[in-house]
């Protein structure tokens, strides 16, 4: 069984400015860049490694969660190796923090005040480090050392959507791409019963019950008919089944019953 993913935001498909909110103004900066395949992408970068006490925030636009209770974030980024930057401060970092904020509607541009960010009500997902940092910047033939990290968070229940926030405390880095998605179990026919597409639960260990209905020309034998959708978007633990009505038989393994 394979899982389905539904993307709710992907910066790689952006054709115009992303327009995320950054605070303070001299922190994160949106620029046009290129990925490894030389496609034009919108990226955010920050590199205030020569100034101490950095606390740079970047807030995405509003993301509708579409009833998903657990969200996955795939981040592609590059980080400069602190040791390779001449006369850099000891406060240079090679990590950044990922947060989220559940909300009913988009946060307005008015949240640029210092006070808001000092008490920002975000929930931390994780501190994210690079598996690979790079030391030489050679835009000619340099093979970019792109890191890809995936994190998930939940349960989401307080609003129809959320914002992601990235916090930089003194790294020299680029966010190349951010993709936000959720998982679901695909619709399936099993034991002559049809089960609809089902969203995964709030935890990676959650099991969500899906009720099945017999396909045409089948009838319930054991009830109730159900399958469990696990946190990875895979079906498991079938319970109950349908069987052919009198005079019908399966059509060559297809999920169809035909007259004998």
Coordinates of N, CA and C in Angstrom, one line a residue, residues 17-247:
X17 N 6.9 37.2 -6.1 CA 7.5 37.3 -4.8 C 6.7 36.5 -3.8
X18 N 7.4 35.8 -2.8 CA 6.6 35.1 -1.8 C 6.0 36.1 -0.8
X19 N 6.7 37.2 -0.5 CA 6.2 38.2 0.3 C 6.0 37.8 1.8
X20 N 6.8 37.0 2.3 CA 6.8 36.6 3.7 C 7.2 37.8 4.6
X21 N 6.8 37.8 5.8 CA 7.1 38.9 6.7 C 8.5 38.6 7.4
X22 N 9.4 39.5 7.3 CA 10.7 39.3 8.0 C 10.9 40.4 9.1
X23 N 11.4 40.1 10.2 CA 11.7 41.0 11.3 C 13.0 40.7 11.9
X24 N 13.9 41.6 12.2 CA 13.9 43.0 11.8 C 14.2 43.1 10.3
X25 N 14.1 44.4 9.8 CA 14.2 44.6 8.3 C 15.6 44.2 7.8
X26 N 16.6 44.2 8.6 CA 18.0 43.8 8.0 C 18.3 42.4 8.2
X27 N 17.3 41.5 8.5 CA 17.5 40.1 8.7 C 17.3 39.3 7.4
X28 N 16.3 38.5 7.3 CA 16.0 37.7 6.1 C 15.7 38.5 4.9
X29 N 16.2 38.1 3.8 CA 16.0 38.9 2.6 C 15.5 37.9 1.4
X30 N 14.5 38.3 0.7 CA 14.0 37.5 -0.4 C 14.8 37.8 -1.6
X31 N 15.3 36.8 -2.3 CA 16.1 37.0 -3.5 C 15.7 35.9 -4.5
X32 N 15.9 36.2 -5.8 CA 15.8 35.2 -6.8 C 17.1 34.4 -6.9
X33 N 16.9 33.1 -6.9 CA 18.2 32.3 -7.0 C 17.9 31.1 -8.0
X34 N 18.8 30.2 -7.9 CA 18.7 29.0 -8.8 C 18.9 27.7 -7.9
X35 N 18.2 26.7 -8.3 CA 18.4 25.4 -7.7 C 19.5 24.7 -8.4
X36 N 19.8 23.4 -8.0 CA 20.9 22.6 -8.6 C 20.6 22.4 -10.1
X37 N 19.4 22.4 -10.5 CA 19.1 22.2 -11.9 C 19.0 23.5 -12.7
X38 N 19.4 24.6 -12.0 CA 19.4 26.0 -12.6 C 18.0 26.5 -13.0
X39 N 17.0 26.0 -12.2 CA 15.7 26.5 -12.3 C 15.6 27.8 -11.5
X40 N 14.9 28.8 -11.9 CA 14.8 30.0 -11.1 C 13.8 29.7 -9.9
X41 N 14.3 30.1 -8.7 CA 13.4 29.9 -7.5 C 13.5 31.2 -6.7
X42 N 12.5 31.3 -5.8 CA 12.4 32.4 -4.9 C 13.0 31.8 -3.6
X43 N 14.0 32.5 -3.0 CA 14.6 32.0 -1.8 C 14.7 33.1 -0.8
X44 N 15.0 32.7 0.5 CA 15.2 33.7 1.5 C 16.6 33.4 2.1
X45 N 17.4 34.5 2.3 CA 18.7 34.2 2.8 C 19.0 35.3 3.9
X46 N 20.0 34.9 4.8 CA 20.4 35.7 5.8 C 21.9 35.4 6.1
X47 N 22.7 36.4 6.4 CA 24.1 36.2 6.7 C 24.7 37.3 7.5
X48 N 24.1 37.5 8.7 CA 24.6 38.6 9.6 C 25.6 38.0 10.6
X49 N 26.6 37.3 10.1 CA 27.5 36.6 11.0 C 28.6 37.5 11.6
X50 N 28.7 38.8 11.1 CA 29.6 39.7 11.7 C 29.0 40.6 12.8
X51 N 27.7 40.4 13.0 CA 27.1 41.2 14.1 C 26.6 40.2 15.2
X52 N 26.9 40.5 16.4 CA 26.5 39.6 17.5 C 25.0 39.7 17.8
X53 N 24.5 38.8 18.6 CA 23.1 38.8 19.1 C 22.0 38.9 18.0
X54 N 22.1 38.0 17.1 CA 21.1 38.0 16.0 C 19.8 37.3 16.4
X55 N 18.7 37.8 16.0 CA 17.4 37.1 16.3 C 16.5 37.5 15.1
X56 N 16.6 36.9 14.0 CA 15.9 37.2 12.8 C 14.8 36.3 12.5
X57 N 13.6 36.8 12.4 CA 12.4 36.0 12.2 C 11.9 36.1 10.7
X58 N 11.3 35.0 10.3 CA 10.7 35.0 8.9 C 9.4 34.2 9.1
X59 N 8.3 34.9 8.7 CA 7.0 34.3 8.8 C 6.4 34.1 7.5
X60 N 5.9 32.8 7.2 CA 5.3 32.5 5.9 C 3.9 33.2 5.8
X61 N 3.4 33.2 4.6 CA 2.0 33.6 4.4 C 1.1 32.5 5.1
X62 N -0.2 32.7 5.2 CA -1.1 31.8 5.8 C -1.2 30.5 5.0
X63 N -1.3 29.4 5.7 CA -1.4 28.1 5.0 C -2.6 27.4 5.5
X64 N -3.5 27.1 4.6 CA -4.8 26.4 5.0 C -4.5 24.9 5.2
X65 N -4.9 24.3 6.3 CA -4.5 23.0 6.6 C -5.5 21.9 6.0
X66 N -6.6 22.4 5.5 CA -7.6 21.5 4.8 C -8.0 20.3 5.7
X67 N -8.2 20.6 6.9 CA -8.7 19.6 7.9 C -7.6 18.6 8.3
X68 N -6.4 18.7 7.8 CA -5.3 17.8 8.3 C -5.0 18.1 9.7
X69 N -4.7 17.0 10.5 CA -4.4 17.2 11.9 C -2.9 17.2 12.1
X70 N -2.1 16.6 11.2 CA -0.7 16.5 11.3 C -0.1 17.0 9.9
X71 N 0.9 17.9 10.1 CA 1.5 18.6 8.9 C 3.0 18.2 8.8
X72 N 3.4 18.1 7.6 CA 4.9 17.8 7.3 C 5.5 19.0 6.6
X73 N 6.7 19.3 6.9 CA 7.4 20.4 6.3 C 8.8 19.9 5.7
X74 N 8.9 20.0 4.4 CA 10.2 19.6 3.8 C 11.0 20.9 3.5
X75 N 12.2 21.0 4.0 CA 13.0 22.2 3.9 C 14.2 21.9 3.1
X76 N 14.5 22.6 2.1 CA 15.8 22.5 1.3 C 16.6 23.8 1.6
X77 N 17.8 23.6 2.0 CA 18.6 24.8 2.4 C 20.1 24.5 2.3
X78 N 20.8 25.6 2.3 CA 22.3 25.6 2.3 C 22.8 26.4 3.5
X79 N 23.9 26.0 4.1 CA 24.4 26.7 5.3 C 25.9 26.8 5.0
X80 N 26.4 28.0 5.3 CA 27.9 28.3 5.2 C 28.6 27.8 6.4
X81 N 29.7 27.1 6.2 CA 30.5 26.6 7.3 C 31.2 27.8 8.1
X82 N 30.8 28.0 9.3 CA 31.4 29.1 10.1 C 32.9 29.2 10.1
X83 N 33.5 28.0 10.1 CA 35.0 28.0 10.2 C 35.6 28.5 8.9
X84 N 34.8 28.6 7.8 CA 35.4 29.0 6.5 C 35.2 30.5 6.3
X85 N 34.6 31.2 7.3 CA 34.4 32.6 7.1 C 35.5 33.4 7.9
X86 N 36.3 34.2 7.2 CA 37.4 34.8 7.9 C 37.0 35.8 9.0
X87 N 37.7 35.7 10.1 CA 37.5 36.6 11.3 C 36.0 36.7 11.7
X88 N 35.3 35.6 11.6 CA 33.9 35.6 12.0 C 33.8 35.5 13.5
X89 N 32.6 36.0 14.0 CA 32.4 36.0 15.5 C 32.2 34.6 16.0
X90 N 32.4 34.4 17.3 CA 32.1 33.1 17.9 C 30.7 32.8 18.0
X91 N 29.8 33.8 17.7 CA 28.4 33.6 17.8 C 27.8 33.1 16.5
X92 N 28.7 32.8 15.5 CA 28.2 32.3 14.2 C 27.5 30.9 14.4
X93 N 26.4 30.7 13.7 CA 25.7 29.4 13.9 C 25.6 28.7 12.6
X94 N 25.3 27.4 12.7 CA 25.1 26.5 11.5 C 23.7 25.8 11.6
X95 N 22.8 26.4 12.4 CA 21.5 25.9 12.6 C 20.5 27.0 12.5
X96 N 19.2 26.6 12.4 CA 18.1 27.5 12.5 C 16.9 26.8 13.2
X97 N 15.9 27.6 13.7 CA 14.8 27.0 14.4 C 13.5 27.1 13.5
X98 N 12.7 26.1 13.6 CA 11.4 26.0 12.9 C 10.3 26.1 13.9
X99 N 9.3 27.0 13.7 CA 8.2 27.1 14.6 C 6.9 27.1 13.8
X100 N 5.7 27.0 14.5 CA 4.5 27.2 13.8 C 3.5 27.9 14.7
X101 N 2.5 28.5 14.1 CA 1.5 29.2 14.9 C 0.1 28.9 14.2
X102 N -0.8 28.2 15.0 CA -2.1 28.0 14.5 C -3.0 29.2 14.6
X103 N -3.8 29.5 13.6 CA -4.6 30.7 13.6 C -5.8 30.5 12.6
X104 N -6.8 31.3 12.9 CA -8.0 31.1 12.1 C -7.9 31.9 10.8
X105 N -7.1 32.9 10.8 CA -6.9 33.7 9.5 C -5.5 34.3 9.5
X106 N -5.2 34.9 8.4 CA -3.8 35.4 8.2 C -3.5 36.5 9.1
X107 N -2.2 36.5 9.6 CA -1.7 37.5 10.5 C -1.5 38.8 9.6
X108 N -1.8 39.9 10.1 CA -1.6 41.1 9.3 C -0.2 41.6 9.2
X109 N 0.1 42.5 8.3 CA 1.4 43.2 8.2 C 1.7 44.0 9.5
X110 N 0.7 44.3 10.3 CA 0.9 45.2 11.4 C 1.7 44.5 12.5
X111 N 2.1 43.2 12.4 CA 2.8 42.5 13.5 C 4.3 42.7 13.3
X112 N 4.7 43.9 12.8 CA 6.1 44.1 12.7 C 6.8 44.8 13.9
X113 N 6.0 45.1 14.9 CA 6.5 45.7 16.0 C 7.4 44.8 16.8
X114 N 8.4 45.4 17.5 CA 9.4 44.7 18.3 C 8.7 43.9 19.4
X115 N 7.6 44.5 20.0 CA 6.9 43.8 21.1 C 6.3 42.5 20.7
X116 N 5.7 42.4 19.5 CA 5.1 41.2 19.0 C 6.2 40.1 18.9
X117 N 7.3 40.4 18.3 CA 8.3 39.4 18.1 C 9.0 39.0 19.4
X118 N 9.1 39.9 20.4 CA 9.7 39.5 21.6 C 8.9 38.5 22.4
X119 N 7.5 38.5 22.1 CA 6.6 37.6 22.8 C 5.9 36.7 21.8
X120 N 6.5 36.5 20.7 CA 5.8 35.7 19.6 C 5.3 34.4 20.1
X121 N 4.0 34.1 19.9 CA 3.4 32.9 20.5 C 3.6 31.6 19.7
X122 N 4.8 31.5 19.1 CA 5.0 30.3 18.3 C 5.3 29.1 19.1
X123 N 5.0 27.9 18.5 CA 5.3 26.6 19.1 C 6.5 26.1 18.3
X124 N 7.5 25.7 19.0 CA 8.8 25.2 18.4 C 8.6 23.8 17.9
X125 N 9.0 23.5 16.6 CA 9.0 22.2 16.1 C 10.4 21.6 16.3
X126 N 11.4 22.3 15.9 CA 12.8 21.7 16.1 C 13.8 22.7 15.8
X127 N 15.1 22.4 16.3 CA 16.3 23.1 15.8 C 16.8 22.3 14.6
X128 N 17.1 22.9 13.5 CA 17.5 22.1 12.3 C 18.9 22.4 12.0
X129 N 19.7 21.4 11.8 CA 21.1 21.5 11.5 C 21.4 21.0 10.1
X130 N 22.5 21.5 9.5 CA 22.8 21.0 8.2 C 23.6 19.7 8.3
X131 N 23.3 18.8 7.5 CA 24.2 17.6 7.4 C 25.5 18.0 6.7
X132 N 25.4 18.9 5.7 CA 26.5 19.4 5.0 C 26.5 20.9 4.9
X133 N 27.6 21.5 5.3 CA 27.8 22.9 5.1 C 28.8 23.1 4.0
X134 N 28.8 24.3 3.4 CA 29.8 24.5 2.3 C 30.8 25.6 2.7
X135 N 32.0 25.5 2.2 CA 33.0 26.5 2.6 C 33.4 27.4 1.5
X136 N 33.5 26.9 0.3 CA 33.9 27.8 -0.8 C 32.6 28.2 -1.6
X137 N 32.6 29.5 -1.9 CA 31.5 30.0 -2.7 C 32.0 30.2 -4.1
X138 N 31.7 29.3 -5.0 CA 32.1 29.4 -6.3 C 30.9 29.2 -7.2
X139 N 30.3 30.3 -7.6 CA 29.0 30.2 -8.3 C 29.2 29.7 -9.7
X140 N 30.4 29.6 -10.2 CA 30.6 29.1 -11.5 C 30.4 27.6 -11.5
X141 N 31.3 26.8 -11.0 CA 31.1 25.4 -11.1 C 30.8 24.7 -9.8
X142 N 30.4 25.5 -8.8 CA 30.2 24.9 -7.4 C 29.0 24.0 -7.4
X143 N 29.2 22.8 -6.9 CA 28.1 21.9 -6.7 C 27.5 22.3 -5.4
X144 N 26.2 22.7 -5.4 CA 25.6 23.2 -4.1 C 25.4 22.0 -3.2
X145 N 25.8 22.2 -1.9 CA 25.5 21.1 -0.9 C 24.1 21.5 -0.3
X146 N 23.1 20.9 -0.9 CA 21.8 21.2 -0.5 C 21.3 20.2 0.5
X147 N 20.9 20.6 1.7 CA 20.3 19.8 2.7 C 18.8 19.7 2.6
X148 N 18.3 18.5 2.8 CA 16.8 18.4 2.8 C 16.4 17.7 4.1
X149 N 15.6 18.4 4.9 CA 15.1 17.9 6.2 C 13.6 18.0 6.2
X150 N 13.0 16.9 6.8 CA 11.6 16.9 6.9 C 11.2 16.8 8.4
X151 N 10.3 17.6 8.8 CA 9.8 17.6 10.2 C 8.2 17.6 10.1
X152 N 7.6 17.1 11.2 CA 6.2 17.1 11.2 C 5.7 17.6 12.6
X153 N 4.5 18.1 12.6 CA 3.9 18.6 13.9 C 2.4 18.4 13.9
X154 N 1.9 18.4 15.1 CA 0.5 18.2 15.3 C 0.2 17.9 16.8
X155 N -1.0 17.7 17.3 CA -2.2 17.8 16.5 C -2.6 19.3 16.3
X156 N -3.1 19.5 15.1 CA -3.6 20.8 14.7 C -5.2 20.8 14.9
X157 N -5.7 21.8 15.6 CA -7.1 21.8 15.9 C -7.6 23.2 16.2
X158 N -6.7 24.2 16.4 CA -7.2 25.5 16.9 C -7.7 26.5 15.8
X159 N -7.4 26.2 14.6 CA -7.8 27.1 13.5 C -7.8 26.4 12.2
X160 N -8.2 27.1 11.2 CA -8.3 26.5 9.8 C -6.9 26.4 9.2
X161 N -5.9 27.1 9.8 CA -4.6 27.0 9.2 C -3.5 27.4 10.1
X162 N -2.4 27.8 9.6 CA -1.2 28.1 10.4 C -0.2 28.9 9.6
X163 N 0.7 29.5 10.3 CA 1.9 30.1 9.7 C 3.1 29.3 10.2
X164 N 4.1 29.2 9.3 CA 5.4 28.7 9.8 C 6.3 29.9 10.1
X165 N 7.2 29.7 11.0 CA 8.2 30.8 11.3 C 9.6 30.1 11.3
X166 N 10.6 30.9 10.7 CA 12.0 30.4 10.8 C 12.7 31.5 11.6
X167 N 13.5 31.0 12.5 CA 14.3 31.9 13.4 C 15.8 31.7 13.1
X168 N 16.5 32.7 12.8 CA 17.9 32.7 12.6 C 18.6 33.4 13.8
X169 N 19.6 32.7 14.4 CA 20.3 33.3 15.5 C 21.8 33.6 15.1
X170 N 22.1 33.7 13.8 CA 23.4 34.1 13.4 C 24.1 33.2 12.5
X171 N 23.3 32.6 11.5 CA 23.8 31.7 10.5 C 24.0 32.4 9.2
X172 N 24.8 31.8 8.3 CA 24.9 32.4 6.9 C 24.2 31.3 6.1
X173 N 23.0 31.5 5.7 CA 22.2 30.4 5.1 C 21.2 30.9 4.1
X174 N 20.7 29.9 3.2 CA 19.7 30.2 2.3 C 18.6 29.1 2.5
X175 N 17.3 29.6 2.5 CA 16.2 28.6 2.4 C 15.8 28.6 0.9
X176 N 16.2 27.4 0.3 CA 16.0 27.3 -1.1 C 14.5 26.9 -1.5
X177 N 13.9 26.1 -0.6 CA 12.6 25.6 -1.0 C 11.9 25.1 0.3
X178 N 10.6 25.4 0.4 CA 9.8 24.9 1.6 C 8.6 24.3 1.0
X179 N 8.4 23.0 1.3 CA 7.1 22.4 0.8 C 6.4 21.9 2.1
X180 N 5.1 22.2 2.1 CA 4.3 21.8 3.3 C 3.2 20.9 2.8
X181 N 3.0 19.7 3.4 CA 2.1 18.7 3.0 C 1.5 17.9 4.1
X182 N 0.5 17.1 3.8 CA -0.1 16.2 4.8 C -0.2 14.8 4.1
X183 N -0.4 13.8 4.9 CA -0.5 12.4 4.3 C -2.0 11.9 4.4
X184 N -2.3 11.0 3.5 CA -3.6 10.4 3.6 C -3.5 9.0 3.0
X185 N -4.4 8.1 3.4 CA -4.5 6.8 2.8 C -5.4 6.9 1.6
X186 N -4.9 6.2 0.5 CA -5.7 6.3 -0.8 C -7.0 5.5 -0.7
X187 N -7.9 5.9 -1.5 CA -9.2 5.0 -1.6 C -8.8 3.7 -2.1
X188 N -9.4 2.6 -1.6 CA -9.0 1.3 -2.0 C -10.2 0.3 -1.9
X189 N -10.1 -0.8 -2.7 CA -11.1 -1.8 -2.6 C -10.3 -3.0 -2.0
X190 N -10.8 -3.6 -0.9 CA -10.2 -4.7 -0.2 C -11.3 -5.6 0.3
X191 N -11.2 -6.9 0.1 CA -12.2 -7.9 0.6 C -13.6 -7.5 0.1
X192 N -13.6 -7.1 -1.2 CA -14.9 -6.7 -1.9 C -15.6 -5.5 -1.2
X193 N -14.8 -4.7 -0.5 CA -15.4 -3.5 0.1 C -14.6 -2.3 -0.3
X194 N -15.3 -1.2 -0.5 CA -14.6 0.1 -0.9 C -14.4 1.0 0.4
X195 N -13.2 1.5 0.5 CA -12.8 2.4 1.6 C -12.4 3.7 1.0
X196 N -12.9 4.9 1.5 CA -12.7 6.2 0.9 C -11.3 6.7 1.3
X197 N -10.8 7.7 0.6 CA -9.6 8.4 0.9 C -9.7 8.9 2.3
X198 N -8.7 8.7 3.2 CA -8.8 9.0 4.6 C -7.6 9.8 5.1
X199 N -7.8 10.9 5.8 CA -6.7 11.7 6.3 C -6.1 10.9 7.5
X200 N -4.7 11.0 7.6 CA -4.1 10.4 8.7 C -4.4 11.2 10.0
X201 N -4.1 10.6 11.1 CA -4.4 11.2 12.4 C -3.4 12.3 12.9
X202 N -3.6 12.7 14.1 CA -2.8 13.8 14.7 C -1.4 13.4 15.1
X203 N -1.2 12.1 15.4 CA 0.1 11.7 15.8 C 0.6 10.7 14.7
X204 N 2.0 10.5 14.7 CA 2.5 9.5 13.7 C 2.1 8.1 14.1
X205 N 1.7 7.9 15.4 CA 1.2 6.6 15.8 C -0.3 6.4 15.7
X206 N -1.0 7.5 15.3 CA -2.5 7.4 15.3 C -3.0 6.4 14.3
X207 N -4.1 5.8 14.6 CA -4.9 4.9 13.7 C -6.3 5.5 13.5
X208 N -6.6 5.8 12.3 CA -7.9 6.4 12.0 C -8.8 5.3 11.3
X209 N -10.0 5.1 11.9 CA -10.9 4.1 11.4 C -11.6 4.6 10.1
X210 N -11.6 3.8 9.1 CA -12.4 4.1 7.9 C -13.5 3.0 7.7
X211 N -14.7 3.4 7.6 CA -15.8 2.4 7.4 C -15.8 2.0 5.9
X212 N -16.0 0.7 5.6 CA -16.1 0.2 4.2 C -17.5 0.0 3.8
X213 N -17.7 0.0 2.5 CA -19.1 -0.3 2.0 C -18.9 -1.4 0.9
X214 N -19.7 -2.4 0.9 CA -19.6 -3.4 -0.1 C -19.7 -2.9 -1.6
X215 N -18.9 -3.4 -2.4 CA -18.9 -3.0 -3.8 C -20.2 -3.7 -4.4
X216 N -20.7 -3.2 -5.6 CA -21.9 -3.7 -6.2 C -21.8 -5.3 -6.3
X217 N -22.9 -5.9 -6.1 CA -23.1 -7.4 -6.2 C -22.4 -8.1 -5.1
X218 N -22.0 -7.4 -4.0 CA -21.4 -8.0 -2.8 C -22.3 -7.7 -1.7
X219 N -22.2 -8.5 -0.6 CA -23.0 -8.3 0.6 C -22.1 -8.5 1.8
X220 N -22.5 -7.9 2.9 CA -21.8 -8.0 4.2 C -21.8 -9.4 4.7
X221 N -20.6 -9.9 5.1 CA -20.6 -11.1 5.8 C -20.3 -10.9 7.3
X222 N -19.1 -10.3 7.5 CA -18.8 -9.9 8.9 C -18.9 -8.4 9.0
X223 N -19.6 -7.9 10.0 CA -19.7 -6.5 10.2 C -19.1 -6.1 11.6
X224 N -18.7 -4.9 11.8 CA -18.6 -3.9 10.8 C -17.4 -4.1 9.9
X225 N -17.4 -3.4 8.7 CA -16.3 -3.6 7.8 C -15.5 -2.3 8.0
X226 N -14.2 -2.5 8.3 CA -13.4 -1.3 8.5 C -11.9 -1.6 8.3
X227 N -11.2 -0.5 8.0 CA -9.7 -0.6 7.9 C -9.2 0.6 8.7
X228 N -7.9 0.4 9.1 CA -7.3 1.5 9.9 C -6.2 2.2 9.0
X229 N -6.3 3.5 9.0 CA -5.3 4.3 8.3 C -4.2 4.7 9.3
X230 N -3.0 4.3 9.1 CA -1.9 4.7 10.0 C -1.3 6.0 9.7
X231 N -0.4 6.4 10.6 CA 0.2 7.8 10.5 C 1.1 8.0 9.3
X232 N 1.5 6.9 8.6 CA 2.3 7.0 7.4 C 1.4 7.0 6.1
X233 N 0.1 6.9 6.3 CA -0.8 6.9 5.2 C -0.9 5.5 4.5
X234 N -0.7 4.5 5.4 CA -0.9 3.1 4.9 C -2.1 2.5 5.6
X235 N -2.8 1.6 4.8 CA -3.9 0.9 5.4 C -3.4 -0.3 6.2
X236 N -4.1 -0.7 7.2 CA -3.7 -1.9 8.0 C -4.9 -2.4 8.7
X237 N -4.8 -3.6 9.3 CA -5.8 -4.3 10.1 C -7.2 -4.3 9.5
X238 N -7.4 -5.0 8.4 CA -8.7 -5.1 7.9 C -9.6 -5.9 8.9
X239 N -10.8 -5.4 9.1 CA -11.8 -6.1 10.0 C -13.1 -6.2 9.2
X240 N -13.7 -7.4 9.2 CA -14.9 -7.7 8.5 C -14.6 -7.8 7.0
X241 N -15.6 -8.3 6.2 CA -15.5 -8.4 4.8 C -16.9 -8.5 4.1
X242 N -16.8 -8.4 2.8 CA -18.0 -8.6 2.0 C -17.8 -9.8 1.2
X243 N -18.8 -10.5 0.7 CA -18.6 -11.6 -0.2 C -19.6 -11.5 -1.4
X244 N -19.3 -12.3 -2.4 CA -20.2 -12.2 -3.6 C -21.6 -12.6 -3.2
X245 N -22.5 -11.9 -3.8 CA -23.9 -12.3 -3.7 C -24.1 -13.6 -4.5
X246 N -25.1 -14.3 -4.2 CA -25.3 -15.6 -4.9 C -25.4 -15.3 -6.4
X247 N -24.6 -16.1 -7.2 CA -24.7 -16.0 -8.7 C -23.6 -15.1 -9.2

